[in-house]
Coordinates of N, CA, C and O in Angstrom, one line a residue:
M2 N 110.0 109.4 156.8 CA 109.1 109.9 157.6 C 109.7 110.9 158.6 O 110.7 110.6 159.3
T3 N 109.2 112.1 158.7 CA 109.7 113.0 159.6 C 109.1 112.9 161.0 O 108.1 112.4 161.2
H4 N 110.0 113.3 162.0 CA 109.5 113.2 163.4 C 110.1 114.3 164.1 O 111.2 114.8 163.8
P5 N 109.6 114.7 165.2 CA 110.0 115.9 166.0 C 111.4 115.7 166.7 O 112.2 116.7 166.6
D6 N 111.8 114.6 167.0 CA 113.1 114.4 167.7 C 113.9 113.5 166.7 O 113.8 112.3 166.6
A7 N 114.8 114.3 166.0 CA 115.6 113.5 165.0 C 116.6 112.7 165.7 O 117.2 111.8 165.0
S8 N 116.8 112.7 167.0 CA 117.8 111.8 167.7 C 117.0 110.5 168.2 O 117.7 109.6 168.7
A9 N 115.7 110.5 168.0 CA 115.0 109.3 168.5 C 115.4 108.0 167.6 O 115.6 108.1 166.5
P10 N 115.6 106.9 168.3 CA 115.9 105.6 167.6 C 114.8 105.3 166.6 O 113.6 105.4 166.8
T11 N 115.2 104.8 165.4 CA 114.3 104.4 164.4 C 114.5 102.9 164.0 O 115.6 102.4 164.2
D12 N 113.5 102.4 163.3 CA 113.5 101.0 162.7 C 113.3 101.2 161.3 O 112.5 102.1 160.9
R13 N 114.1 100.5 160.4 CA 113.9 100.6 159.0 C 113.0 99.4 158.7 O 113.4 98.3 158.8
L14 N 111.7 99.6 158.3 CA 110.7 98.6 158.2 C 110.3 98.3 156.8 O 110.4 99.3 155.9
F15 N 109.8 97.1 156.5 CA 109.2 96.8 155.2 C 108.2 95.7 155.6 O 108.3 94.9 156.5
L16 N 107.2 95.5 154.6 CA 106.3 94.5 154.6 C 106.6 93.5 153.5 O 107.0 93.9 152.5
A17 N 106.5 92.2 153.8 CA 107.1 91.2 152.9 C 106.3 89.9 152.9 O 105.7 89.5 153.9
L18 N 106.3 89.2 151.8 CA 106.0 87.8 151.9 C 107.3 87.0 152.3 O 108.5 87.4 151.6
W19 N 107.2 86.2 153.3 CA 108.4 85.7 153.8 C 108.4 84.2 153.5 O 107.7 83.4 154.1
P20 N 109.3 83.6 152.6 CA 109.3 82.3 152.2 C 109.7 81.4 153.4 O 110.5 81.7 154.3
D21 N 109.2 80.0 153.3 CA 109.6 79.1 154.3 C 111.0 78.6 154.0 O 111.6 78.9 153.0
T22 N 111.5 77.8 154.8 CA 112.9 77.2 154.5 C 113.1 76.5 153.3 O 114.0 76.6 152.6
R23 N 112.1 75.7 152.9 CA 112.2 74.8 151.8 C 112.2 75.8 150.5 O 113.1 75.5 149.8
L24 N 111.3 76.7 150.4 CA 111.3 77.6 149.3 C 112.7 78.4 149.2 O 113.2 78.6 148.2
R25 N 113.0 78.9 150.3 CA 114.3 79.7 150.4 C 115.5 78.8 149.9 O 116.3 79.4 149.1
G26 N 115.5 77.6 150.3 CA 116.6 76.7 149.8 C 116.5 76.5 148.2 O 117.5 76.6 147.5
A27 N 115.3 76.4 147.7 CA 115.1 76.2 146.3 C 115.5 77.5 145.6 O 116.1 77.4 144.5
L28 N 115.2 78.7 146.1 CA 115.6 80.1 145.5 C 117.1 80.0 145.5 O 117.7 80.5 144.4
A29 N 117.8 79.5 146.6 CA 119.2 79.7 146.7 C 119.8 78.7 145.6 O 120.9 79.0 144.9
R30 N 119.3 77.5 145.5 CA 119.8 76.6 144.5 C 119.7 77.1 143.1 O 120.5 77.0 142.3
H31 N 118.6 77.8 142.8 CA 118.4 78.4 141.6 C 119.5 79.5 141.3 O 120.1 79.5 140.2
A32 N 119.7 80.3 142.3 CA 120.7 81.3 142.2 C 122.1 80.7 141.9 O 122.9 81.3 141.2
D33 N 122.4 79.5 142.5 CA 123.7 78.8 142.3 C 123.8 78.6 140.7 O 125.0 78.4 140.2
D34 N 122.7 78.4 140.0 CA 122.8 78.1 138.6 C 123.0 79.2 137.7 O 123.3 79.1 136.4
W35 N 123.1 80.5 138.2 CA 123.4 81.7 137.4 C 124.9 81.8 137.2 O 125.6 81.3 138.0
R36 N 125.3 82.5 136.2 CA 126.7 82.9 136.0 C 126.7 84.4 136.4 O 126.2 85.2 135.8
W37 N 127.5 84.6 137.5 CA 127.5 85.9 138.1 C 128.8 86.6 137.8 O 129.9 86.1 137.8
P38 N 128.8 87.9 137.5 CA 130.0 88.7 137.3 C 130.7 88.8 138.8 O 130.0 88.7 139.8
R39 N 132.0 89.2 138.7 CA 132.8 89.3 140.0 C 132.1 90.3 140.9 O 132.2 90.1 142.1
S40 N 131.5 91.3 140.2 CA 130.8 92.4 141.1 C 129.6 92.0 141.9 O 129.2 92.7 142.8
A41 N 128.9 90.8 141.5 CA 127.8 90.5 142.0 C 127.8 90.3 143.6 O 128.6 89.7 144.1
R42 N 126.8 90.9 144.2 CA 126.6 90.7 145.7 C 125.3 89.9 145.9 O 124.1 90.5 145.9
R43 N 125.3 88.6 146.0 CA 124.2 87.8 146.1 C 123.5 88.0 147.5 O 124.2 88.2 148.5
V44 N 122.2 87.9 147.4 CA 121.4 88.1 148.6 C 121.5 86.7 149.5 O 121.4 85.7 148.8
R45 N 122.0 86.9 150.7 CA 122.1 85.7 151.6 C 120.7 84.9 151.6 O 119.7 85.5 151.6
T46 N 120.9 83.7 151.7 CA 119.7 82.8 151.7 C 118.5 83.2 152.8 O 117.4 83.3 152.4
E47 N 119.1 83.4 153.9 CA 118.1 83.8 155.0 C 117.4 85.2 154.7 O 116.5 85.6 155.4
K48 N 117.9 86.0 153.8 CA 117.3 87.3 153.6 C 116.4 87.3 152.3 O 115.8 88.3 152.0
L49 N 116.3 86.1 151.6 CA 115.4 86.2 150.4 C 114.0 86.3 150.7 O 113.4 85.6 151.6
H50 N 113.2 87.3 150.0 CA 111.9 87.5 150.4 C 111.3 88.3 149.2 O 112.0 88.7 148.3
L51 N 110.0 88.6 149.2 CA 109.3 89.4 148.2 C 108.7 90.6 149.0 O 107.8 90.5 149.9
T52 N 109.3 91.7 148.7 CA 108.8 93.1 149.4 C 107.4 93.5 148.9 O 107.3 93.6 147.6
L53 N 106.5 93.6 149.8 CA 105.1 94.2 149.4 C 105.1 95.6 149.5 O 104.7 96.4 148.5
H54 N 105.7 96.2 150.5 CA 105.9 97.7 150.7 C 107.1 98.0 151.4 O 107.3 97.4 152.6
F55 N 107.9 98.9 151.1 CA 109.0 99.5 151.7 C 108.5 100.6 152.6 O 107.9 101.6 152.0
I56 N 108.7 100.6 153.9 CA 108.1 101.6 154.8 C 109.2 102.6 155.0 O 108.9 103.8 155.0
G57 N 110.4 102.2 155.3 CA 111.5 103.1 155.6 C 111.6 103.4 157.1 O 111.2 102.7 158.0
E58 N 112.4 104.5 157.5 CA 112.7 104.7 158.9 C 111.4 105.1 159.7 O 110.7 106.1 159.3
V59 N 111.1 104.5 160.8 CA 110.0 104.7 161.6 C 110.5 104.9 163.0 O 111.3 104.1 163.4
V60 N 110.1 105.9 163.7 CA 110.5 106.1 165.1 C 110.1 104.8 165.8 O 109.0 104.4 165.8
R61 N 111.1 104.3 166.6 CA 110.9 102.9 167.2 C 109.8 102.9 168.2 O 109.1 101.9 168.3
S62 N 109.4 104.1 168.8 CA 108.3 104.1 169.8 C 107.0 104.0 169.0 O 106.0 103.6 169.7
R63 N 106.9 104.1 167.8 CA 105.6 103.8 166.9 C 105.5 102.4 166.5 O 104.4 102.0 166.0
T64 N 106.6 101.6 166.5 CA 106.6 100.3 165.9 C 105.5 99.4 166.4 O 104.8 98.7 165.8
A65 N 105.4 99.4 167.8 CA 104.3 98.4 168.4 C 102.9 98.8 167.9 O 102.2 98.0 167.7
A66 N 102.7 100.1 167.8 CA 101.3 100.5 167.3 C 101.1 100.1 165.9 O 100.0 99.7 165.5
L67 N 102.2 100.1 165.1 CA 102.1 99.8 163.7 C 101.9 98.3 163.5 O 101.1 97.8 162.5
I68 N 102.3 97.4 164.4 CA 102.1 96.0 164.3 C 100.7 95.9 164.3 O 100.2 95.1 163.4
D69 N 99.8 96.5 165.1 CA 98.4 96.3 165.0 C 97.8 96.9 163.7 O 96.9 96.4 163.2
A70 N 98.2 98.1 163.4 CA 97.6 98.9 162.4 C 97.9 98.2 161.0 O 97.1 98.4 160.1
L71 N 98.8 97.3 160.9 CA 99.2 96.7 159.6 C 98.5 95.3 159.4 O 98.8 94.6 158.4
A72 N 97.7 94.9 160.4 CA 97.0 93.7 160.3 C 95.9 93.9 159.3 O 94.8 94.6 159.6
V73 N 95.8 93.3 158.1 CA 94.7 93.4 157.2 C 94.3 91.9 156.8 O 95.1 90.9 156.9
P74 N 93.1 91.8 156.4 CA 92.6 90.4 156.0 C 93.4 89.9 154.8 O 93.7 90.7 153.9
C75 N 93.7 88.7 154.8 CA 94.5 88.1 153.8 C 94.1 86.6 153.6 O 94.0 85.9 154.6
A76 N 93.8 86.3 152.4 CA 93.4 84.9 152.2 C 94.7 84.3 151.6 O 95.5 84.8 150.9
P77 N 94.8 82.9 151.8 CA 96.0 82.2 151.3 C 96.0 82.2 149.7 O 94.8 82.2 149.1
F78 N 97.0 82.1 149.1 CA 97.0 82.1 147.6 C 98.4 81.5 147.2 O 99.2 81.3 147.9
Q79 N 98.5 81.2 145.8 CA 99.6 80.5 145.3 C 100.3 81.5 144.4 O 99.7 82.3 143.7
L80 N 101.6 81.5 144.4 CA 102.5 82.2 143.5 C 103.3 81.2 142.7 O 103.7 80.1 143.3
A81 N 103.7 81.6 141.5 CA 104.7 80.8 140.8 C 105.8 81.7 140.5 O 105.6 82.7 139.8
L82 N 107.0 81.4 140.9 CA 108.2 82.2 140.8 C 108.9 81.4 139.6 O 109.0 80.2 139.7
G83 N 109.4 82.2 138.6 CA 110.1 81.5 137.6 C 110.6 82.2 136.5 O 111.0 81.7 135.4
R84 N 110.5 83.6 136.4 CA 110.9 84.4 135.3 C 112.2 85.2 135.7 O 112.1 86.2 136.3
P85 N 113.4 84.6 135.3 CA 114.6 85.4 135.7 C 114.8 86.6 134.9 O 114.4 86.6 133.7
A86 N 115.3 87.7 135.5 CA 115.4 88.9 134.8 C 116.5 89.7 135.3 O 117.0 89.5 136.6
N87 N 117.3 90.5 134.5 CA 118.2 91.5 134.9 C 117.6 92.9 134.8 O 117.0 93.3 133.7
W88 N 117.4 93.5 135.9 CA 116.8 94.9 136.0 C 117.8 95.9 136.0 O 119.0 95.7 136.2
A89 N 117.3 97.2 135.8 CA 118.3 98.3 135.9 C 119.0 98.3 137.2 O 118.6 97.8 138.2
H90 N 120.1 99.0 137.2 CA 120.9 99.2 138.4 C 121.5 97.9 139.0 O 121.8 97.9 140.1
G91 N 121.6 96.9 138.1 CA 122.4 95.7 138.3 C 121.6 94.7 139.2 O 122.2 93.9 140.0
L92 N 120.3 94.9 139.2 CA 119.5 93.9 140.0 C 119.3 92.6 139.2 O 118.7 92.7 138.1
A93 N 119.5 91.5 139.9 CA 119.1 90.2 139.2 C 118.0 89.6 140.1 O 118.1 89.5 141.3
V94 N 116.8 89.4 139.4 CA 115.6 88.9 140.1 C 115.0 87.8 139.6 O 115.2 87.4 138.4
L95 N 114.1 87.2 140.4 CA 113.2 86.1 139.9 C 111.8 86.8 140.0 O 111.3 87.1 141.1
E96 N 111.1 86.9 138.8 CA 109.8 87.5 138.8 C 108.7 86.5 139.0 O 108.9 85.4 138.8
I97 N 107.5 87.0 139.3 CA 106.3 86.2 139.6 C 105.8 85.8 138.1 O 105.7 86.7 137.2
V98 N 105.4 84.7 137.9 CA 104.8 84.1 136.6 C 103.3 84.3 136.8 O 102.8 83.8 137.9
R99 N 102.5 85.0 136.1 CA 101.1 85.3 136.2 C 100.8 85.7 137.7 O 100.1 84.8 138.3
P100 N 101.0 86.9 138.1 CA 100.7 87.4 139.4 C 99.2 87.2 139.6 O 98.4 87.8 138.9
P101 N 98.8 86.6 140.7 CA 97.4 86.4 140.9 C 96.7 87.7 141.5 O 97.4 88.6 142.1
A102 N 95.5 88.0 141.2 CA 94.7 89.0 141.9 C 94.9 89.1 143.3 O 94.9 90.2 143.9
A103 N 94.9 88.0 144.0 CA 95.0 88.0 145.5 C 96.4 88.7 145.9 O 96.4 89.5 147.0
L104 N 97.4 88.7 145.1 CA 98.7 89.4 145.5 C 98.4 91.0 145.4 O 98.7 91.8 146.2
A105 N 97.7 91.4 144.2 CA 97.4 92.8 144.0 C 96.6 93.3 145.1 O 96.6 94.4 145.7
D106 N 95.6 92.5 145.5 CA 94.6 92.8 146.6 C 95.3 93.1 147.9 O 95.0 94.0 148.6
L107 N 96.2 92.1 148.3 CA 97.0 92.3 149.5 C 97.8 93.6 149.5 O 97.9 94.3 150.4
H108 N 98.5 93.7 148.4 CA 99.4 95.0 148.2 C 98.5 96.3 148.4 O 99.0 97.1 149.1
G109 N 97.4 96.3 147.8 CA 96.5 97.4 147.9 C 96.0 97.6 149.3 O 96.0 98.7 149.8
A110 N 95.5 96.6 150.0 CA 95.0 96.6 151.4 C 96.1 97.1 152.4 O 95.9 97.9 153.2
L111 N 97.4 96.6 152.1 CA 98.5 97.1 153.0 C 98.8 98.6 152.7 O 99.2 99.3 153.6
G112 N 98.7 98.9 151.5 CA 99.0 100.3 151.2 C 97.9 101.3 151.9 O 98.3 102.3 152.4
E113 N 96.7 100.9 151.8 CA 95.6 101.6 152.5 C 95.9 101.7 154.0 O 95.8 102.6 154.7
A114 N 96.3 100.5 154.6 CA 96.6 100.5 156.1 C 97.8 101.4 156.3 O 97.8 102.1 157.4
L115 N 98.8 101.5 155.5 CA 100.0 102.4 155.7 C 99.5 103.8 155.7 O 99.9 104.5 156.6
Q116 N 98.7 104.1 154.8 CA 98.1 105.5 154.6 C 97.3 105.8 155.9 O 97.5 106.9 156.5
R117 N 96.5 105.0 156.4 CA 95.7 105.2 157.6 C 96.6 105.4 158.8 O 96.3 106.1 159.7
A118 N 97.8 104.7 158.9 CA 98.7 104.9 159.9 C 99.6 106.2 159.7 O 100.5 106.4 160.5
G119 N 99.3 107.0 158.8 CA 100.1 108.2 158.4 C 101.5 108.0 157.8 O 102.3 108.8 157.9
L120 N 101.6 106.9 157.1 CA 102.9 106.6 156.5 C 102.7 106.7 155.0 O 101.7 106.4 154.4
A121 N 103.8 107.0 154.2 CA 103.8 107.2 152.8 C 103.8 105.9 152.1 O 104.4 104.9 152.7
V122 N 103.2 105.9 150.9 CA 103.3 104.6 150.1 C 104.0 105.0 148.9 O 103.8 106.1 148.2
E123 N 104.8 104.0 148.4 CA 105.6 104.3 147.2 C 104.7 104.5 146.0 O 103.7 103.9 145.8
R124 N 105.1 105.4 145.2 CA 104.2 105.8 144.0 C 104.6 104.9 142.7 O 103.7 104.8 141.9
R125 N 105.8 104.3 142.7 CA 106.1 103.6 141.5 C 105.2 102.2 141.5 O 104.9 101.7 142.6
A126 N 105.0 101.6 140.3 CA 104.3 100.5 140.2 C 104.9 99.3 141.0 O 106.0 99.2 141.0
F127 N 104.0 98.5 141.4 CA 104.3 97.3 142.2 C 104.8 96.2 141.2 O 104.1 95.9 140.3
R128 N 106.1 95.8 141.3 CA 106.6 94.7 140.4 C 107.1 93.6 141.2 O 108.3 93.6 141.7
P129 N 106.2 92.7 141.6 CA 106.6 91.7 142.5 C 107.7 90.8 142.0 O 107.6 90.3 140.9
H130 N 108.7 90.6 142.9 CA 110.0 89.8 142.5 C 110.7 89.4 143.8 O 110.5 90.0 144.8
V131 N 111.6 88.5 143.7 CA 112.6 88.2 144.7 C 113.9 88.6 144.2 O 114.3 88.1 143.1
T132 N 114.7 89.5 144.8 CA 116.0 89.9 144.4 C 117.0 88.8 144.8 O 117.1 88.4 146.0
L133 N 117.7 88.4 143.7 CA 118.7 87.3 144.0 C 120.1 87.9 144.2 O 120.9 87.4 144.9
A134 N 120.4 89.0 143.5 CA 121.8 89.7 143.6 C 121.6 91.2 143.3 O 120.8 91.6 142.5
R135 N 122.5 92.0 143.8 CA 122.7 93.3 143.5 C 124.1 93.5 142.9 O 124.9 92.6 142.9
Q136 N 124.4 94.5 142.2 CA 125.6 94.8 141.5 C 126.0 93.6 140.5 O 127.0 93.2 140.5
A137 N 124.9 93.2 139.9 CA 125.0 92.0 139.0 C 124.8 92.2 137.6 O 124.3 91.4 136.8
A138 N 125.0 93.4 137.0 CA 124.9 93.7 135.6 C 125.7 92.7 134.8 O 126.8 92.4 135.1
G139 N 125.0 92.1 133.8 CA 125.6 91.0 132.9 C 125.4 89.6 133.5 O 125.9 88.7 132.9
A140 N 124.8 89.5 134.6 CA 124.6 88.1 135.1 C 123.8 87.2 134.1 O 122.9 87.8 133.4
L141 N 124.2 86.0 134.0 CA 123.4 85.1 133.0 C 122.6 84.1 133.8 O 123.2 83.3 134.5
P142 N 121.2 84.2 133.6 CA 120.5 83.2 134.3 C 120.6 81.8 133.5 O 121.1 81.8 132.3
P143 N 120.3 80.7 134.2 CA 120.2 79.5 133.5 C 119.2 79.4 132.3 O 118.3 80.3 132.3
A144 N 119.5 78.6 131.4 CA 118.6 78.6 130.1 C 117.2 78.3 130.6 O 116.3 78.9 129.9
Q145 N 117.0 77.5 131.5 CA 115.6 77.1 131.9 C 115.4 77.7 133.3 O 116.1 77.4 134.2
G146 N 114.5 78.7 133.4 CA 114.2 79.2 134.7 C 113.2 78.2 135.4 O 112.4 77.4 134.8
P147 N 113.3 78.2 136.7 CA 112.5 77.3 137.5 C 111.1 77.7 137.6 O 110.8 78.9 137.3
E148 N 110.1 76.9 137.8 CA 108.8 77.4 138.3 C 108.6 76.9 139.7 O 108.3 75.7 139.9
L149 N 108.8 77.7 140.6 CA 108.8 77.4 142.0 C 107.5 77.7 142.6 O 107.1 79.0 142.4
A150 N 106.7 76.8 143.1 CA 105.4 77.0 143.7 C 105.7 77.6 145.1 O 106.4 77.2 145.9
W151 N 104.9 78.6 145.4 CA 104.9 79.4 146.7 C 103.4 79.4 147.2 O 102.7 80.1 146.7
A152 N 103.2 78.7 148.3 CA 102.0 78.7 148.9 C 102.0 79.8 149.9 O 102.6 79.6 151.1
V153 N 101.5 80.9 149.6 CA 101.5 82.1 150.5 C 100.5 82.0 151.6 O 99.3 81.8 151.3
R154 N 100.9 82.0 152.8 CA 100.0 81.8 153.9 C 100.1 82.9 155.0 O 99.8 82.7 156.1
G155 N 100.5 84.1 154.4 CA 100.5 85.3 155.3 C 101.6 86.1 154.8 O 102.3 85.9 153.8
Y156 N 101.9 87.2 155.6 CA 102.8 88.2 155.2 C 103.5 88.6 156.6 O 103.1 88.2 157.7
A157 N 104.5 89.4 156.5 CA 105.4 89.7 157.7 C 105.7 91.3 157.7 O 106.0 91.8 156.7
L158 N 105.9 91.9 158.9 CA 106.5 93.1 159.1 C 107.9 92.9 159.5 O 108.1 92.1 160.4
V159 N 108.8 93.4 158.8 CA 110.2 93.0 158.9 C 111.1 94.3 159.3 O 110.8 95.3 158.6
V160 N 112.0 94.2 160.1 CA 113.1 95.3 160.3 C 114.3 94.9 159.8 O 114.8 93.8 159.8
S161 N 115.0 95.9 159.1 CA 116.3 95.7 158.5 C 117.3 96.2 159.6 O 117.3 97.4 159.9
D162 N 118.1 95.4 160.1 CA 119.1 95.8 161.1 C 120.3 96.4 160.3 O 120.8 95.9 159.4
P163 N 120.9 97.6 160.8 CA 121.9 98.3 160.2 C 123.2 97.6 160.4 O 123.3 96.7 161.2
G164 N 124.2 98.1 159.5 CA 125.6 97.5 159.7 C 125.9 96.5 158.6 O 125.1 96.0 158.0
A165 N 127.2 96.3 158.5 CA 127.7 95.3 157.6 C 127.2 93.9 157.7 O 126.9 93.3 156.8
G166 N 127.0 93.5 159.0 CA 126.6 92.1 159.3 C 125.0 92.0 159.5 O 124.6 91.1 159.9
G167 N 124.4 93.2 159.2 CA 123.0 93.3 159.5 C 122.2 92.3 158.7 O 122.6 91.8 157.8
G168 N 121.0 92.0 159.4 CA 120.2 91.1 158.7 C 118.7 91.6 158.9 O 118.5 92.8 159.1
Y169 N 117.7 90.7 158.7 CA 116.4 91.0 158.8 C 115.7 90.2 160.0 O 116.1 89.1 160.3
R170 N 114.8 90.9 160.7 CA 114.2 90.3 161.8 C 112.7 90.4 161.5 O 112.2 91.6 161.3
V171 N 111.9 89.3 161.6 CA 110.4 89.4 161.4 C 109.9 90.0 162.9 O 110.1 89.3 163.8
L172 N 109.3 91.2 162.8 CA 108.7 91.7 164.0 C 107.3 91.0 164.2 O 106.9 90.9 165.3
A173 N 106.6 90.9 163.2 CA 105.1 90.4 163.2 C 104.9 89.5 162.0 O 105.3 89.9 160.9
H174 N 104.3 88.4 162.2 CA 103.8 87.5 161.1 C 102.2 87.7 161.2 O 101.8 87.4 162.2
Y175 N 101.7 87.9 160.1 CA 100.2 87.9 159.8 C 99.8 86.7 159.1 O 99.9 86.8 157.8
P176 N 99.2 85.8 159.7 CA 98.8 84.5 159.0 C 97.5 84.8 158.2 O 96.6 85.8 158.6
A177 N 97.4 84.2 157.0 CA 96.2 84.3 156.2 C 95.1 83.6 156.9 O 95.3 82.7 157.6
Q178 N 93.9 84.2 156.5 CA 92.7 83.5 157.1 C 92.5 82.1 156.7 O 92.7 81.8 155.4
G179 N 92.4 81.2 157.5 CA 92.3 79.7 157.1 C 93.6 79.1 156.7 O 93.5 78.0 156.0
A180 N 94.7 79.7 157.0 CA 96.0 79.2 156.5 C 96.5 78.1 157.5 O 97.5 77.5 157.3
G181 N 95.8 78.0 158.7 CA 96.3 76.9 159.7 C 97.6 77.3 160.4 O 98.3 76.5 160.7
G182 N 97.7 78.6 160.6 CA 99.0 79.0 161.4 C 100.0 79.6 160.6 O 101.0 80.0 160.8

């Protein structure tokens, strides 16, 4: 995103489904069962998530307004994670088994909210997944993929902190309607 003052501080943002601690642990245990090449860079357990939309660099002074602009209605739904795959460019992922219509609906509604806020939406097709590792060409998943149940109860706006030790910070959590918090 372009802005008039190139020196203004920015946040690198994305929208994601953010797993709870239990699911994140199950994902990490599944990743432990893969055979990884030496080059593999596994995603740290606390960073495991499913990206809905990558937003990119946004002038920090706009972030507070975006928190409100990205609130869209969301119903609770279920996902089943369980199809291990090696994607191009060395990505090892766990794909969604039978993606529900509710996931596509949420992705679409968030894309519309991003456009209303004046932000670009990626043009490539949405391929829902959890990235387990990068630089992992040749990784071998276990013979049996898990089928991990994910009770989606909302989504999050997340900032990616820069630097080698950087992590992710949830800036806003948007609970699903009727999700009980």
